[in-house]
Coordinates of C-alpha atoms and ligand atoms in Angstrom, one line a residue:
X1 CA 47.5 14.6 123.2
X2 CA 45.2 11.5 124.1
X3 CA 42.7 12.2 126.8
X4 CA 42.4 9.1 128.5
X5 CA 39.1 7.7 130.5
X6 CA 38.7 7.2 133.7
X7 CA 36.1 5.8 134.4
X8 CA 33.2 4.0 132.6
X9 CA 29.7 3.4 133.5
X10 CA 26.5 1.9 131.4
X11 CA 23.8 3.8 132.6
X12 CA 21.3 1.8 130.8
X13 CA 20.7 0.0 127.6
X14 CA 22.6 1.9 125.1
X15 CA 23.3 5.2 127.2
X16 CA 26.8 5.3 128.6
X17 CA 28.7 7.8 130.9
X18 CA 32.8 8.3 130.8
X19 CA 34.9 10.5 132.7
X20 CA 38.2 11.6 130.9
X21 CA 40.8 13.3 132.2
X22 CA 41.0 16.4 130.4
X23 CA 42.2 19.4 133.3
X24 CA 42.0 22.6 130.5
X25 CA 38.2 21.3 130.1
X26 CA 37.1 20.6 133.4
X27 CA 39.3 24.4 134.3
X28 CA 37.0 26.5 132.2
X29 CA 33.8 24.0 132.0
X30 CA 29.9 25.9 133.2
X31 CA 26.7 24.5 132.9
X32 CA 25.2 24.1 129.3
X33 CA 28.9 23.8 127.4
X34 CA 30.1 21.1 125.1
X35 CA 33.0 19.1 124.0
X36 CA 33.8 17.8 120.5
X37 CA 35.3 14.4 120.8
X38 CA 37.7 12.6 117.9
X39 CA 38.1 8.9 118.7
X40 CA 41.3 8.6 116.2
X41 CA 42.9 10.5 113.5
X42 CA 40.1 9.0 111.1
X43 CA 37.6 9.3 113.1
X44 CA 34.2 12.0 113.0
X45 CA 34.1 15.0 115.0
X46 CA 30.8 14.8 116.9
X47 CA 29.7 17.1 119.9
X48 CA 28.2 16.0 123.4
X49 CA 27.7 18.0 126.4
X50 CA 29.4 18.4 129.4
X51 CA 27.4 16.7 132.2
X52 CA 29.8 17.4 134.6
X53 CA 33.5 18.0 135.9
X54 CA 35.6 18.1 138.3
X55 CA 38.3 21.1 138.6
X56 CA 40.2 19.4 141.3
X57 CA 40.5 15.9 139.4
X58 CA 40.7 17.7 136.2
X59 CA 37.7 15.2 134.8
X60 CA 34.4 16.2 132.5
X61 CA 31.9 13.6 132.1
X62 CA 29.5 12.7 129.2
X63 CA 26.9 10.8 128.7
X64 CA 25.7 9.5 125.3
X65 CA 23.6 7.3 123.5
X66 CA 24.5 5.4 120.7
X67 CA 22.8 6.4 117.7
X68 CA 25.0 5.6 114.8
X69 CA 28.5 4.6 114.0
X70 CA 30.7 6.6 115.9
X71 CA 28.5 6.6 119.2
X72 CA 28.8 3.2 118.6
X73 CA 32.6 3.0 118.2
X74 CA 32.9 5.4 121.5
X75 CA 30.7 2.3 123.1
X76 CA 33.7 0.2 122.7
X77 CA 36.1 2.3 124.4
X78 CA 36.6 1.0 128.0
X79 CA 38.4 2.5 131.2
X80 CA 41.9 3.4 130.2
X81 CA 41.5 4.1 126.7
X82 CA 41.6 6.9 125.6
X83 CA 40.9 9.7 122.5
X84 CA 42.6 11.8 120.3
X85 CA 41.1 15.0 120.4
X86 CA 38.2 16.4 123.5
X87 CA 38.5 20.0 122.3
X88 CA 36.3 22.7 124.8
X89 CA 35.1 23.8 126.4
X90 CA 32.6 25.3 123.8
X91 CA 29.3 27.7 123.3
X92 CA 28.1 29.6 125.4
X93 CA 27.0 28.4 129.2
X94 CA 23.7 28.7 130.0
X95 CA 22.3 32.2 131.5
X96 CA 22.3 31.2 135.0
X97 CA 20.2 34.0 137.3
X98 CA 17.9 34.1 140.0
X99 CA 14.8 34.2 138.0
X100 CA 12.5 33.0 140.4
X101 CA 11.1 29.6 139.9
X102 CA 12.6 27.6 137.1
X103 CA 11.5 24.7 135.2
X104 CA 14.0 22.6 133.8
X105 CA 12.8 19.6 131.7
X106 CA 15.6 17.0 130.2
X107 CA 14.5 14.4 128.5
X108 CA 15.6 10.6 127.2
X109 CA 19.8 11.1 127.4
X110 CA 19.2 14.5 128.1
X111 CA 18.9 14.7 131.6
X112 CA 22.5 14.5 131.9
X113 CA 22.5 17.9 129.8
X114 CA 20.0 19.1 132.2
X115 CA 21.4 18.1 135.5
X116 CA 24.4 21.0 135.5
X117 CA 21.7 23.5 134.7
X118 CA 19.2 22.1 137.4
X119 CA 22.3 22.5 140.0
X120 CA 23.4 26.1 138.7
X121 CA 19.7 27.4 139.1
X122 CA 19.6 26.1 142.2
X123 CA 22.7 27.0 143.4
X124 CA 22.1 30.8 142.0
X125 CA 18.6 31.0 144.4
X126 CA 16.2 29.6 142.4
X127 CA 13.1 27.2 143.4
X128 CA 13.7 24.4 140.3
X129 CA 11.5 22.1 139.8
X130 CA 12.2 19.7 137.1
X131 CA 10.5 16.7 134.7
X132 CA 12.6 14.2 133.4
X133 CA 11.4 11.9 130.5
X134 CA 12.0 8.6 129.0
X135 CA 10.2 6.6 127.1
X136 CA 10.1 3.8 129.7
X137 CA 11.2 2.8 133.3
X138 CA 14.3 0.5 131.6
X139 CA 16.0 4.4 130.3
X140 CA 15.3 6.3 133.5
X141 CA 18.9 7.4 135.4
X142 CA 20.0 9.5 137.3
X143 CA 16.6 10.3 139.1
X144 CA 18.0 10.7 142.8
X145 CA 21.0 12.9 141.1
X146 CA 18.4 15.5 139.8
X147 CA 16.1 15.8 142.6
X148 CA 19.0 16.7 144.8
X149 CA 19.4 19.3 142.6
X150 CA 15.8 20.1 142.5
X151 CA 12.8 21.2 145.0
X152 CA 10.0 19.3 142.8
X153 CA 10.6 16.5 141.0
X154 CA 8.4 15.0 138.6
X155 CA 9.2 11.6 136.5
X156 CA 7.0 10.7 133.7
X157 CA 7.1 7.5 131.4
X158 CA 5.4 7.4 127.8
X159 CA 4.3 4.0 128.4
X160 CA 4.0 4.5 132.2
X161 CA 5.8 1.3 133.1
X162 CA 7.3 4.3 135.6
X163 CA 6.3 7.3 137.3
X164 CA 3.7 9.4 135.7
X165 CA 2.5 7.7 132.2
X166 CA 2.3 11.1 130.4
X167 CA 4.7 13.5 127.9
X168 CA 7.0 15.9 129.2
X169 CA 4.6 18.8 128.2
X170 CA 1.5 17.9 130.6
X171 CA 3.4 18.3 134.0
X172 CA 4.8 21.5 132.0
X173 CA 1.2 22.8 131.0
X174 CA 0.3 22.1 134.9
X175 CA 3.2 23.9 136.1
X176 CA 2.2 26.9 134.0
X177 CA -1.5 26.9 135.1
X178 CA -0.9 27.1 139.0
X179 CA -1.3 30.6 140.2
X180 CA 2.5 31.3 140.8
X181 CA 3.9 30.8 137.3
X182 CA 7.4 30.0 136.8
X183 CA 9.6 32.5 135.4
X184 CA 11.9 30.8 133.0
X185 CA 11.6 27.2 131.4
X186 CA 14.5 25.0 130.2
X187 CA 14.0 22.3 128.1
X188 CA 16.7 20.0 126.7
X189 CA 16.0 16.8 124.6
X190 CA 15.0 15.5 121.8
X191 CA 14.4 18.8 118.9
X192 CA 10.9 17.5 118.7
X193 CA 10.2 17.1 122.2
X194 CA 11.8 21.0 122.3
X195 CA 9.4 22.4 120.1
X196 CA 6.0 20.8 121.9
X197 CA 7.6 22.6 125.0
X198 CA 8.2 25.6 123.2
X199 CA 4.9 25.5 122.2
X200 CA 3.1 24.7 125.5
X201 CA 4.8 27.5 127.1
X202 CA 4.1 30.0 124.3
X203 CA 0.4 30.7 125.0
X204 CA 1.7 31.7 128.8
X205 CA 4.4 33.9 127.6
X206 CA 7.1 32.2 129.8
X207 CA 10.6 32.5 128.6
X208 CA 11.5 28.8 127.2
X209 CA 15.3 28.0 126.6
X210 CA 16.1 25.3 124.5
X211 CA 19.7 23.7 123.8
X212 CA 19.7 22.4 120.0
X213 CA 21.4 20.4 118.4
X214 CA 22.2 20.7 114.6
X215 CA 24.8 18.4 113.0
X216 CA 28.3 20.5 113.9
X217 CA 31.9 19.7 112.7
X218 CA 34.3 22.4 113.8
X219 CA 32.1 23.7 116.8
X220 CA 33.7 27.1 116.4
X221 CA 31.9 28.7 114.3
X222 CA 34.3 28.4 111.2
X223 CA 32.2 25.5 108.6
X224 CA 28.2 26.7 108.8
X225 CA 27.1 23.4 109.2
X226 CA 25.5 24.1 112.4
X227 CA 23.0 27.2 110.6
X228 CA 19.8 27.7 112.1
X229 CA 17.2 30.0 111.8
X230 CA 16.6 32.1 115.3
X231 CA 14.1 34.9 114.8
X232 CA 14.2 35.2 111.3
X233 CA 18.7 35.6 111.8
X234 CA 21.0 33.0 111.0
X235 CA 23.0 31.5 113.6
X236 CA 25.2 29.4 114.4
X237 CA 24.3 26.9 117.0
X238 CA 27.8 26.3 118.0
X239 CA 28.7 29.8 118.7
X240 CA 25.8 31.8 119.3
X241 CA 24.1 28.9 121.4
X242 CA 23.6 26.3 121.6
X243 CA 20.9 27.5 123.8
X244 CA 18.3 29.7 122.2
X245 CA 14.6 31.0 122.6
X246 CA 12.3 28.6 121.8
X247 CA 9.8 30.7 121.2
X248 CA 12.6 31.7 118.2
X249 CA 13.6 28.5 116.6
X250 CA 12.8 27.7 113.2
X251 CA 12.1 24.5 113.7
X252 CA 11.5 22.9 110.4
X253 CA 14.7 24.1 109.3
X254 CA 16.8 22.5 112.1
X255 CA 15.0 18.8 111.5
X256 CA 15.7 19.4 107.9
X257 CA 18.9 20.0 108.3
X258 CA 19.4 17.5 110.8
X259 CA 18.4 14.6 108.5
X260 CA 20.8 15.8 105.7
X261 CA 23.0 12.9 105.6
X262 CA 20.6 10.2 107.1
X263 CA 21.4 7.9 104.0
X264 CA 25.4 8.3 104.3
X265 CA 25.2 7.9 108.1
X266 CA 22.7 4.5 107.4
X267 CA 25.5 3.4 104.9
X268 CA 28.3 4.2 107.3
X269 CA 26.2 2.2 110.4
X270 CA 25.5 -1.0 108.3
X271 CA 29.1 -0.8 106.8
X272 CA 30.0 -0.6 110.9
X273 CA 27.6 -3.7 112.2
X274 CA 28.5 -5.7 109.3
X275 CA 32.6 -5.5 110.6
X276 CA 31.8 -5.7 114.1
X277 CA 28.9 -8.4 113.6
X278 CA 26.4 -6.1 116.1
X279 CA 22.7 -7.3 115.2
X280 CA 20.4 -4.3 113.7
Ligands
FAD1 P1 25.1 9.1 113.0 O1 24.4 7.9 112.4 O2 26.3 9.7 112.2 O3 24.0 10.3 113.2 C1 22.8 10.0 113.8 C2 22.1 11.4 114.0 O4 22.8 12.2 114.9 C3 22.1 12.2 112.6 O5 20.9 11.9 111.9 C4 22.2 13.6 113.1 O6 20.9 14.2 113.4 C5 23.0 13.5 114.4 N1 24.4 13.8 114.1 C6 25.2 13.1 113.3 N2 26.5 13.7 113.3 C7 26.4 14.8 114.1 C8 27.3 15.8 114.4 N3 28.5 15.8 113.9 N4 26.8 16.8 115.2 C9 25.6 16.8 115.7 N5 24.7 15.8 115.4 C10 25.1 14.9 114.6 N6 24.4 13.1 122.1 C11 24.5 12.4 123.2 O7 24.3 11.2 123.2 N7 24.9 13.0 124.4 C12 25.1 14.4 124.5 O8 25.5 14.9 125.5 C13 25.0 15.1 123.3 N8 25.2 16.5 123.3 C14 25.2 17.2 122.1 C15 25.5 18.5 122.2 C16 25.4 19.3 121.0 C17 25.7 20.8 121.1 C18 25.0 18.7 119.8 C19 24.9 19.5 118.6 C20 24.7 17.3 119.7 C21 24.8 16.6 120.9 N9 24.5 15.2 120.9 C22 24.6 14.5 122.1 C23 24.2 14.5 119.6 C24 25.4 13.7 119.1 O9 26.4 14.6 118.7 C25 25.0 12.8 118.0 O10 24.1 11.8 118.5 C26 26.2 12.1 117.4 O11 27.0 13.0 116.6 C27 25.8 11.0 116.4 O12 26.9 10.4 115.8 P2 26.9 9.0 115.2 O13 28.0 8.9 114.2 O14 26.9 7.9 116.3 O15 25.5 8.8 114.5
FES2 FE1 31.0 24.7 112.3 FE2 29.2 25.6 114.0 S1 29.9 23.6 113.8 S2 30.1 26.6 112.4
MG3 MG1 28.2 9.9 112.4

């Protein structure tokens, strides 16, 4: 079955959103879930997450950067192509509750991931206030989307060509050091930008979910590719998360095993740009 797209939009440089029609997705998709995506028979499988849907459409969006060769070949693809396989959704959807006040902090491509979570916190009760990052004003989207979602909405820049020139993790500290403290903090982003969350929140003892991402292949649990280290237990991200504590994570395992094949996927990119002529 080909899952075709309806719709393409370039968010910024190098971040692109597409809406596929895929009705079993969209049927069963809740906040914090992913797809894994097969441009053709020979191509990778790689995991993004489900930004949105639309039951009545029968349409999921993602949004993703292009990183390497097959984000790259997915940049191709215009409106009315389509893919081979969109299999989900998968993992398990983020623990949405009334918890009080919740942070949510997304950052770089990100905030997509975060922006189904912001809306389900809100939508369960909850005062969300959220801090989107990028490292300059030229990546920042989807700003009016998320503080529709949110009561409080704080952008920074870390060159501060926009909004507050600061890291993720200093709005974060501040939110932690009023007098009302929230009760839960999500933070979805880059693995590093994860752990200096985790880590800020630590010392106040606020809960601190964080969606990571190891390489995965089958996404259900089956290959092992996707092992991390949670409180001393191996897990699998793709099945047991991918959300987990923060506090939790081994952390130096995940990038570790994140960078296993950085010279095959180097080879693969230059092998790529060198076919389609795309400068490096
Ligand atoms: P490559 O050059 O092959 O890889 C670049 C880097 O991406 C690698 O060093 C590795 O750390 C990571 N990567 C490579 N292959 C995989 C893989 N099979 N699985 C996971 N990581 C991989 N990216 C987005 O842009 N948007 C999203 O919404 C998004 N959601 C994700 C959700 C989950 C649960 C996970 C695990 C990852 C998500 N990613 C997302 C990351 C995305 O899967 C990688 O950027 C993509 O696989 C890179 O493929 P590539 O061939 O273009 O780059
Ligand atoms: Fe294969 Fe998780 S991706 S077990
Ligand atoms: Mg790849």
């Amino acid at each position: 079955m080909a899952y075709k797209i309806l719709l393409r939009e370039d968010l910024v440089p190098k971040i692109h959103l597409f809406k596929l029609a895929a009705p079993d997705v969209a049927r069963k998709a809740q906040a914090g879930q992913f797809v894994v995506i097969r441009i053709d028979e020979k191509g990778e499988r790689i995991p993004l997450t489900i930004a949105d849907w639309d039951r009545k459409e029968g349409s999921v969006t993602i949004v993703f950067m292009e990183v390497g060769t097959t984000t790259n070949r997915l940049a191709q693809l215009k409106a009315g192509d389509s893919v081979t396989d969109f299999v989900g959704p998968l993992g398990v959807p983020t623990h949405i509750e009334k918890f009080g006040t919740v942070v949510c902090v997304g950052g770089g491509f990100a905030v997509a991931t975060i922006m189904p979570i912001a809306r389900a916190m809100k939508e369960a009760g909850n005062k969300v206030i959220s801090i989107m990052g990028s490292r300059n004003r030229s990546l920042i989207f989807w700003e009016n989307e998320l503080r529709r979602v949110s009561d409080q909405l704080i952008v920074t820049t870390d060159d501060g060509s926009y909004g507050r020139k600061a890291l993720v993790t200093e709005p974060l500290k501040e939110a932690l050091e009023t007098n009302k403290k929230p009760d839960r903090v999500i933070a979805i982003g880059p693995s590093i930008m994860m752990k200096f969350c985790a880590e800020t929140t630590r010392p106040f003892g606020v809960k601190t979910i964080v969606s990571l991402n190891p390489i995965m292949v089958d996404g259900t649990g089956m290959c092992g590719c996707c092992r991390i280290s949670v409180g001393g237990v191996t897990r699998f991200a793709c099945v047991d998360g991918p959300d987990f504590d923060g506090h939790q994570v081994d952390w130096d395992l995940l990038f570790t095993r994140q960078r296993m094949y950085l010279d095959e996927e180097k080879i693969s990119f230059a092998q790529w740009q060198s076919r389609h002529s795309v400068p490096s």
